[in-house]
Amino acid sequence: MAEYGEEEGFMLPVDDGLFADTFSDDSVYKFIGQELKISQVFSANLGVAAPVWDAALHLCRYFEENSLNLKGKRIIELGAGTGIVGILAARLGADVTLTDLPLAVPQLQSNVSANMPSSGWPSVAPSVLPLSWGQDQHIFPMDWDLVLGADIVYLSETYPLLLDTLVHLCKDRAVVYLSSKMREEHGTPGFYGDTLPQRFHVKLEHRDPTQNINIYSATLRGKQ
C-alpha cells in the first residue's frame, strides 16, 4: 500500500496523526452464500490497507453475478488489505495466496483465521505473504490461474512496479482481474489505457458509473 488513502472523497495522509489511536471495526459481508467477517484495523501504520474499499466489494459482486467457478483455481491477490476478495475465493474452493506489504500481513492473517469455515477450508487455508511490487515478485511462482487486485491502482509511482510484478506472475497465462476507482487525479485511467496495454491485452468487463468503478481483465501479450 502507499502513502495516501481516500475516504468519502478526500485524501488522507496516513502520517497526519488522524489514526494516532488505533481502533478496529468489524463488518459482515455476504456473497455467493458465504458470510465473511472482516476486521478493519485503522491506524497510522496501516493507512489505506485498513478499510474494505468499494472496489473490493464490486469485485466480489462481479464473481457472484457472473457465476465464476473458482473451485480448484490457483489465485494470488495483490495489495490484499483486509483480504476480503481472496478470502471469498478461498471459501469457494480456490487455493489462494494473499499478499501485501509486511505491515498489512497481521491484519490479513487475522481475517483469514476469523473466516475459516466450521468444516474447514474446502481446499487449503489461504497463505499470507509479504510482497513488495518490483522487488521480490521473483520469489513467487508463475503458475497462477488468476491474479486479483482491488483498488491497487492509485499511486503513479508504483505503476511500473505493479506492471513488472503482473508480468512475472502471468508468464504461465494467468488471467488478471483488477477492480479500480477511476481516479483521474492519480492517473488511474492512464494505467489501464496506456501502461497495462504495453504488456497485456486489456478488456473492460464492468463499469459502475455511479461509483466510478471499473473492472478489467487482462492477459499477457506474447513475446515482443
PDB file of C-alpha atoms in Angstrom:
ATOM      1  CA  MET A   1       0.000   0.000   0.000  1.00  0.00           C
ATOM      2  CA  ALA A   2       1.080   3.600  -0.251  1.00  0.00           C
ATOM      3  CA  GLU A   3       1.161   6.982   1.408  1.00  0.00           C
ATOM      4  CA  TYR A   4      -2.385   8.206   0.947  1.00  0.00           C
ATOM      5  CA  GLY A   5      -5.873   6.815   1.432  1.00  0.00           C
ATOM      6  CA  GLU A   6      -9.220   8.075   0.206  1.00  0.00           C
ATOM      7  CA  GLU A   7     -12.256   8.253   2.455  1.00  0.00           C
ATOM      8  CA  GLU A   8     -15.521   9.741   1.236  1.00  0.00           C
ATOM      9  CA  GLY A   9     -13.937  11.859  -1.469  1.00  0.00           C
ATOM     10  CA  PHE A  10     -10.937  13.437   0.246  1.00  0.00           C
ATOM     11  CA  MET A  11      -7.348  12.349   0.647  1.00  0.00           C
ATOM     12  CA  LEU A  12      -5.797  11.480   3.989  1.00  0.00           C
ATOM     13  CA  PRO A  13      -2.037  11.314   4.533  1.00  0.00           C
ATOM     14  CA  VAL A  14      -1.558   8.270   6.744  1.00  0.00           C
ATOM     15  CA  ASP A  15       1.033  10.053   8.911  1.00  0.00           C
ATOM     16  CA  ASP A  16      -1.021  13.117   9.817  1.00  0.00           C
ATOM     17  CA  GLY A  17      -1.978  11.852  13.271  1.00  0.00           C
ATOM     18  CA  LEU A  18      -5.620  11.129  12.452  1.00  0.00           C
ATOM     19  CA  PHE A  19      -5.055   7.474  13.323  1.00  0.00           C
ATOM     20  CA  ALA A  20      -2.768   8.069  16.300  1.00  0.00           C
ATOM     21  CA  ASP A  21      -5.187   5.957  18.336  1.00  0.00           C
ATOM     22  CA  THR A  22      -5.654   2.567  16.741  1.00  0.00           C
ATOM     23  CA  PHE A  23      -9.225   1.307  16.542  1.00  0.00           C
ATOM     24  CA  SER A  24     -10.961  -1.512  14.736  1.00  0.00           C
ATOM     25  CA  ASP A  25     -14.284  -2.034  13.049  1.00  0.00           C
ATOM     26  CA  ASP A  26     -15.811  -5.436  12.344  1.00  0.00           C
ATOM     27  CA  SER A  27     -18.272  -5.866   9.476  1.00  0.00           C
ATOM     28  CA  VAL A  28     -20.139  -8.779   7.923  1.00  0.00           C
ATOM     29  CA  TYR A  29     -20.481  -9.194   4.152  1.00  0.00           C
ATOM     30  CA  LYS A  30     -22.415 -11.828   2.228  1.00  0.00           C
ATOM     31  CA  PHE A  31     -21.560 -13.037  -1.274  1.00  0.00           C
ATOM     32  CA  ILE A  32     -22.354 -16.287  -3.084  1.00  0.00           C
ATOM     33  CA  GLY A  33     -23.796 -17.844   0.050  1.00  0.00           C
ATOM     34  CA  GLN A  34     -20.687 -17.034   2.077  1.00  0.00           C
ATOM     35  CA  GLU A  35     -20.748 -14.863   5.193  1.00  0.00           C
ATOM     36  CA  LEU A  36     -17.456 -13.048   5.712  1.00  0.00           C
ATOM     37  CA  LYS A  37     -16.498 -11.356   8.969  1.00  0.00           C
ATOM     38  CA  ILE A  38     -13.901  -8.721   8.148  1.00  0.00           C
ATOM     39  CA  SER A  39     -11.970  -6.694  10.710  1.00  0.00           C
ATOM     40  CA  GLN A  40     -10.596  -3.315   9.648  1.00  0.00           C
ATOM     41  CA  VAL A  41      -7.777  -2.051  11.872  1.00  0.00           C
ATOM     42  CA  PHE A  42      -7.472   1.719  11.419  1.00  0.00           C
ATOM     43  CA  SER A  43      -4.047   3.026  12.380  1.00  0.00           C
ATOM     44  CA  ALA A  44      -1.291   5.276  11.096  1.00  0.00           C
ATOM     45  CA  ASN A  45       0.747   2.211  10.152  1.00  0.00           C
ATOM     46  CA  LEU A  46      -1.900   0.500   8.036  1.00  0.00           C
ATOM     47  CA  GLY A  47      -3.297   3.596   6.325  1.00  0.00           C
ATOM     48  CA  VAL A  48      -5.033   2.547   3.094  1.00  0.00           C
ATOM     49  CA  ALA A  49      -4.581  -1.143   3.912  1.00  0.00           C
ATOM     50  CA  ALA A  50      -7.145  -0.872   6.710  1.00  0.00           C
ATOM     51  CA  PRO A  51     -10.551  -0.390   5.017  1.00  0.00           C
ATOM     52  CA  VAL A  52     -12.706  -2.596   2.838  1.00  0.00           C
ATOM     53  CA  TRP A  53     -12.803  -0.463  -0.319  1.00  0.00           C
ATOM     54  CA  ASP A  54     -15.835  -0.309  -2.593  1.00  0.00           C
ATOM     55  CA  ALA A  55     -13.772  -1.675  -5.483  1.00  0.00           C
ATOM     56  CA  ALA A  56     -13.189  -4.876  -3.497  1.00  0.00           C
ATOM     57  CA  LEU A  57     -16.918  -5.292  -2.903  1.00  0.00           C
ATOM     58  CA  HIS A  58     -17.539  -4.732  -6.619  1.00  0.00           C
ATOM     59  CA  LEU A  59     -15.076  -7.498  -7.498  1.00  0.00           C
ATOM     60  CA  CYS A  60     -16.765  -9.890  -5.058  1.00  0.00           C
ATOM     61  CA  ARG A  61     -20.137  -8.981  -6.565  1.00  0.00           C
ATOM     62  CA  TYR A  62     -18.739  -9.464 -10.075  1.00  0.00           C
ATOM     63  CA  PHE A  63     -17.747 -13.033  -9.174  1.00  0.00           C
ATOM     64  CA  GLU A  64     -21.249 -13.601  -7.829  1.00  0.00           C
ATOM     65  CA  GLU A  65     -23.150 -12.101 -10.750  1.00  0.00           C
ATOM     66  CA  ASN A  66     -21.044 -13.899 -13.365  1.00  0.00           C
ATOM     67  CA  SER A  67     -21.039 -17.251 -11.556  1.00  0.00           C
ATOM     68  CA  LEU A  68     -17.276 -17.621 -11.936  1.00  0.00           C
ATOM     69  CA  ASN A  69     -16.156 -21.090 -10.887  1.00  0.00           C
ATOM     70  CA  LEU A  70     -13.185 -20.558  -8.587  1.00  0.00           C
ATOM     71  CA  LYS A  71     -13.006 -24.097  -7.213  1.00  0.00           C
ATOM     72  CA  GLY A  72      -9.514 -25.515  -7.577  1.00  0.00           C
ATOM     73  CA  LYS A  73      -8.097 -22.306  -9.082  1.00  0.00           C
ATOM     74  CA  ARG A  74      -4.673 -21.112  -8.006  1.00  0.00           C
ATOM     75  CA  ILE A  75      -5.157 -17.451  -7.127  1.00  0.00           C
ATOM     76  CA  ILE A  76      -2.858 -14.684  -5.885  1.00  0.00           C
ATOM     77  CA  GLU A  77      -4.217 -11.359  -4.667  1.00  0.00           C
ATOM     78  CA  LEU A  78      -2.043  -8.239  -4.737  1.00  0.00           C
ATOM     79  CA  GLY A  79      -2.430  -5.425  -2.211  1.00  0.00           C
ATOM     80  CA  ALA A  80      -4.986  -7.561  -0.416  1.00  0.00           C
ATOM     81  CA  GLY A  81      -5.517  -5.183   2.526  1.00  0.00           C
ATOM     82  CA  THR A  82      -8.272  -6.806   4.579  1.00  0.00           C
ATOM     83  CA  GLY A  83      -8.234  -9.869   2.310  1.00  0.00           C
ATOM     84  CA  ILE A  84     -11.970  -9.903   1.594  1.00  0.00           C
ATOM     85  CA  VAL A  85     -11.618 -10.814  -2.106  1.00  0.00           C
ATOM     86  CA  GLY A  86      -9.109 -13.605  -1.615  1.00  0.00           C
ATOM     87  CA  ILE A  87     -10.877 -14.976   1.448  1.00  0.00           C
ATOM     88  CA  LEU A  88     -14.116 -15.210  -0.539  1.00  0.00           C
ATOM     89  CA  ALA A  89     -12.258 -17.104  -3.270  1.00  0.00           C
ATOM     90  CA  ALA A  90     -10.794 -19.499  -0.686  1.00  0.00           C
ATOM     91  CA  ARG A  91     -14.241 -20.097   0.832  1.00  0.00           C
ATOM     92  CA  LEU A  92     -15.356 -21.070  -2.683  1.00  0.00           C
ATOM     93  CA  GLY A  93     -12.628 -23.685  -3.010  1.00  0.00           C
ATOM     94  CA  ALA A  94      -9.697 -21.805  -4.534  1.00  0.00           C
ATOM     95  CA  ASP A  95      -6.063 -22.233  -3.488  1.00  0.00           C
ATOM     96  CA  VAL A  96      -5.319 -18.634  -2.513  1.00  0.00           C
ATOM     97  CA  THR A  97      -2.218 -16.629  -1.655  1.00  0.00           C
ATOM     98  CA  LEU A  98      -2.878 -13.203  -0.142  1.00  0.00           C
ATOM     99  CA  THR A  99      -0.108 -10.613  -0.432  1.00  0.00           C
ATOM    100  CA  ASP A 100       0.527  -7.057   0.684  1.00  0.00           C
ATOM    101  CA  LEU A 101       3.313  -5.037   2.257  1.00  0.00           C
ATOM    102  CA  PRO A 102       4.671  -6.536   5.508  1.00  0.00           C
ATOM    103  CA  LEU A 103       2.761  -4.080   7.700  1.00  0.00           C
ATOM    104  CA  ALA A 104      -0.569  -5.445   6.415  1.00  0.00           C
ATOM    105  CA  VAL A 105       0.250  -9.120   6.973  1.00  0.00           C
ATOM    106  CA  PRO A 106      -1.045  -9.324  10.601  1.00  0.00           C
ATOM    107  CA  GLN A 107      -4.466  -7.920   9.616  1.00  0.00           C
ATOM    108  CA  LEU A 108      -4.646 -10.327   6.690  1.00  0.00           C
ATOM    109  CA  GLN A 109      -3.736 -13.303   8.832  1.00  0.00           C
ATOM    110  CA  SER A 110      -6.275 -12.321  11.476  1.00  0.00           C
ATOM    111  CA  ASN A 111      -9.074 -12.128   8.898  1.00  0.00           C
ATOM    112  CA  VAL A 112      -8.084 -15.467   7.378  1.00  0.00           C
ATOM    113  CA  SER A 113      -8.258 -17.106  10.802  1.00  0.00           C
ATOM    114  CA  ALA A 114     -11.624 -15.480  11.585  1.00  0.00           C
ATOM    115  CA  ASN A 115     -13.156 -16.773   8.337  1.00  0.00           C
ATOM    116  CA  MET A 116     -12.195 -20.433   8.402  1.00  0.00           C
ATOM    117  CA  PRO A 117     -15.412 -22.401   7.793  1.00  0.00           C
ATOM    118  CA  SER A 118     -16.590 -24.601  10.651  1.00  0.00           C
ATOM    119  CA  SER A 119     -15.984 -27.624   8.429  1.00  0.00           C
ATOM    120  CA  GLY A 120     -12.528 -26.384   7.432  1.00  0.00           C
ATOM    121  CA  TRP A 121     -11.327 -24.784   4.215  1.00  0.00           C
ATOM    122  CA  PRO A 122     -12.754 -26.591   1.156  1.00  0.00           C
ATOM    123  CA  SER A 123      -9.324 -26.655  -0.497  1.00  0.00           C
ATOM    124  CA  VAL A 124      -6.424 -25.331   1.603  1.00  0.00           C
ATOM    125  CA  ALA A 125      -6.089 -22.470   4.049  1.00  0.00           C
ATOM    126  CA  PRO A 126      -5.089 -19.229   2.314  1.00  0.00           C
ATOM    127  CA  SER A 127      -1.407 -18.364   2.514  1.00  0.00           C
ATOM    128  CA  VAL A 128      -0.480 -14.853   3.668  1.00  0.00           C
ATOM    129  CA  LEU A 129       2.845 -13.495   2.429  1.00  0.00           C
ATOM    130  CA  PRO A 130       4.544 -10.105   2.105  1.00  0.00           C
ATOM    131  CA  LEU A 131       5.136  -8.890  -1.431  1.00  0.00           C
ATOM    132  CA  SER A 132       6.694  -5.567  -2.437  1.00  0.00           C
ATOM    133  CA  TRP A 133       5.997  -4.885  -6.103  1.00  0.00           C
ATOM    134  CA  GLY A 134       9.026  -4.670  -8.328  1.00  0.00           C
ATOM    135  CA  GLN A 135      11.320  -6.056  -5.640  1.00  0.00           C
ATOM    136  CA  ASP A 136      10.549  -9.617  -4.591  1.00  0.00           C
ATOM    137  CA  GLN A 137       7.915 -10.901  -7.011  1.00  0.00           C
ATOM    138  CA  HIS A 138      10.549 -13.253  -8.436  1.00  0.00           C
ATOM    139  CA  ILE A 139      10.397 -15.435  -5.330  1.00  0.00           C
ATOM    140  CA  PHE A 140       6.767 -16.179  -6.222  1.00  0.00           C
ATOM    141  CA  PRO A 141       5.804 -18.834  -8.783  1.00  0.00           C
ATOM    142  CA  MET A 142       4.286 -18.073 -12.176  1.00  0.00           C
ATOM    143  CA  ASP A 143       1.702 -20.860 -12.423  1.00  0.00           C
ATOM    144  CA  TRP A 144      -1.386 -18.950 -11.294  1.00  0.00           C
ATOM    145  CA  ASP A 145      -4.827 -19.219 -12.800  1.00  0.00           C
ATOM    146  CA  LEU A 146      -5.962 -15.791 -11.597  1.00  0.00           C
ATOM    147  CA  VAL A 147      -4.240 -12.653 -10.312  1.00  0.00           C
ATOM    148  CA  LEU A 148      -6.582 -10.331  -8.419  1.00  0.00           C
ATOM    149  CA  GLY A 149      -6.364  -6.741  -7.239  1.00  0.00           C
ATOM    150  CA  ALA A 150      -8.929  -4.325  -5.818  1.00  0.00           C
ATOM    151  CA  ASP A 151      -8.227  -0.589  -5.676  1.00  0.00           C
ATOM    152  CA  ILE A 152      -4.472  -1.022  -6.015  1.00  0.00           C
ATOM    153  CA  VAL A 153      -4.054   1.425  -8.931  1.00  0.00           C
ATOM    154  CA  TYR A 154      -3.911   4.872  -7.329  1.00  0.00           C
ATOM    155  CA  LEU A 155      -0.264   5.937  -6.989  1.00  0.00           C
ATOM    156  CA  SER A 156       1.509   6.620 -10.290  1.00  0.00           C
ATOM    157  CA  GLU A 157       4.993   5.961  -8.892  1.00  0.00           C
ATOM    158  CA  THR A 158       4.005   2.334  -8.306  1.00  0.00           C
ATOM    159  CA  TYR A 159       2.600   1.664 -11.775  1.00  0.00           C
ATOM    160  CA  PRO A 160       5.857   0.426 -13.371  1.00  0.00           C
ATOM    161  CA  LEU A 161       6.476  -1.780 -10.308  1.00  0.00           C
ATOM    162  CA  LEU A 162       2.965  -3.195 -10.488  1.00  0.00           C
ATOM    163  CA  LEU A 163       3.359  -3.849 -14.216  1.00  0.00           C
ATOM    164  CA  ASP A 164       6.641  -5.725 -13.655  1.00  0.00           C
ATOM    165  CA  THR A 165       5.002  -7.794 -10.930  1.00  0.00           C
ATOM    166  CA  LEU A 166       2.000  -8.659 -13.093  1.00  0.00           C
ATOM    167  CA  VAL A 167       4.241  -9.678 -15.992  1.00  0.00           C
ATOM    168  CA  HIS A 168       6.149 -12.100 -13.769  1.00  0.00           C
ATOM    169  CA  LEU A 169       3.057 -13.630 -12.179  1.00  0.00           C
ATOM    170  CA  CYS A 170       1.276 -14.068 -15.522  1.00  0.00           C
ATOM    171  CA  LYS A 171       4.006 -15.798 -17.507  1.00  0.00           C
ATOM    172  CA  ASP A 172       2.061 -19.076 -17.393  1.00  0.00           C
ATOM    173  CA  ARG A 173      -1.093 -17.498 -18.896  1.00  0.00           C
ATOM    174  CA  ALA A 174      -2.842 -16.305 -15.740  1.00  0.00           C
ATOM    175  CA  VAL A 175      -5.851 -14.033 -16.142  1.00  0.00           C
ATOM    176  CA  VAL A 176      -5.782 -10.752 -14.213  1.00  0.00           C
ATOM    177  CA  TYR A 177      -8.888  -9.158 -12.714  1.00  0.00           C
ATOM    178  CA  LEU A 178      -8.436  -5.616 -11.414  1.00  0.00           C
ATOM    179  CA  SER A 179     -11.207  -3.525  -9.878  1.00  0.00           C
ATOM    180  CA  SER A 180     -10.475   0.190  -9.563  1.00  0.00           C
ATOM    181  CA  LYS A 181     -11.933   3.526  -8.616  1.00  0.00           C
ATOM    182  CA  MET A 182     -11.053   5.534 -11.729  1.00  0.00           C
ATOM    183  CA  ARG A 183      -9.224   8.477 -10.137  1.00  0.00           C
ATOM    184  CA  GLU A 184      -8.266  10.989 -12.833  1.00  0.00           C
ATOM    185  CA  GLU A 185      -6.049  12.891 -10.388  1.00  0.00           C
ATOM    186  CA  HIS A 186      -3.989   9.756  -9.776  1.00  0.00           C
ATOM    187  CA  GLY A 187      -3.713   8.731 -13.412  1.00  0.00           C
ATOM    188  CA  THR A 188      -5.721   5.536 -12.914  1.00  0.00           C
ATOM    189  CA  PRO A 189      -7.324   5.737 -16.397  1.00  0.00           C
ATOM    190  CA  GLY A 190      -3.836   6.122 -17.873  1.00  0.00           C
ATOM    191  CA  PHE A 191      -2.667   2.911 -16.219  1.00  0.00           C
ATOM    192  CA  TYR A 192      -5.423   0.950 -17.940  1.00  0.00           C
ATOM    193  CA  GLY A 193      -5.283   2.915 -21.190  1.00  0.00           C
ATOM    194  CA  ASP A 194      -1.512   3.205 -21.639  1.00  0.00           C
ATOM    195  CA  THR A 195       0.633   1.351 -19.071  1.00  0.00           C
ATOM    196  CA  LEU A 196      -1.078  -2.027 -18.768  1.00  0.00           C
ATOM    197  CA  PRO A 197      -1.660  -2.419 -22.547  1.00  0.00           C
ATOM    198  CA  GLN A 198       2.125  -2.210 -23.104  1.00  0.00           C
ATOM    199  CA  ARG A 199       2.356  -5.842 -21.967  1.00  0.00           C
ATOM    200  CA  PHE A 200      -1.235  -7.070 -21.669  1.00  0.00           C
ATOM    201  CA  HIS A 201      -4.410  -7.454 -23.657  1.00  0.00           C
ATOM    202  CA  VAL A 202      -6.889  -5.448 -21.582  1.00  0.00           C
ATOM    203  CA  LYS A 203     -10.686  -5.727 -21.571  1.00  0.00           C
ATOM    204  CA  LEU A 204     -13.230  -3.654 -19.672  1.00  0.00           C
ATOM    205  CA  GLU A 205     -15.525  -6.212 -18.034  1.00  0.00           C
ATOM    206  CA  HIS A 206     -17.787  -3.999 -15.939  1.00  0.00           C
ATOM    207  CA  ARG A 207     -18.402  -0.318 -15.293  1.00  0.00           C
ATOM    208  CA  ASP A 208     -20.350   1.317 -12.474  1.00  0.00           C
ATOM    209  CA  PRO A 209     -20.703   4.989 -13.457  1.00  0.00           C
ATOM    210  CA  THR A 210     -22.422   5.908 -10.198  1.00  0.00           C
ATOM    211  CA  GLN A 211     -19.366   4.972  -8.136  1.00  0.00           C
ATOM    212  CA  ASN A 212     -16.840   5.428 -10.965  1.00  0.00           C
ATOM    213  CA  ILE A 213     -15.527   1.881 -10.539  1.00  0.00           C
ATOM    214  CA  ASN A 214     -14.325  -0.294 -13.423  1.00  0.00           C
ATOM    215  CA  ILE A 215     -13.378  -3.966 -13.508  1.00  0.00           C
ATOM    216  CA  TYR A 216     -10.818  -5.055 -16.108  1.00  0.00           C
ATOM    217  CA  SER A 217      -9.487  -8.420 -17.189  1.00  0.00           C
ATOM    218  CA  ALA A 218      -6.034  -8.729 -18.717  1.00  0.00           C
ATOM    219  CA  THR A 219      -3.863 -11.446 -20.251  1.00  0.00           C
ATOM    220  CA  LEU A 220      -0.160 -11.206 -21.025  1.00  0.00           C
ATOM    221  CA  ARG A 221       0.773 -10.484 -24.611  1.00  0.00           C
ATOM    222  CA  GLY A 222       3.089 -12.822 -26.478  1.00  0.00           C
ATOM    223  CA  LYS A 223       6.839 -12.143 -26.598  1.00  0.00           C
ATOM    224  CA  GLN A 224       7.604  -8.811 -28.212  1.00  0.00           C
TER     225      GLN A 224
END
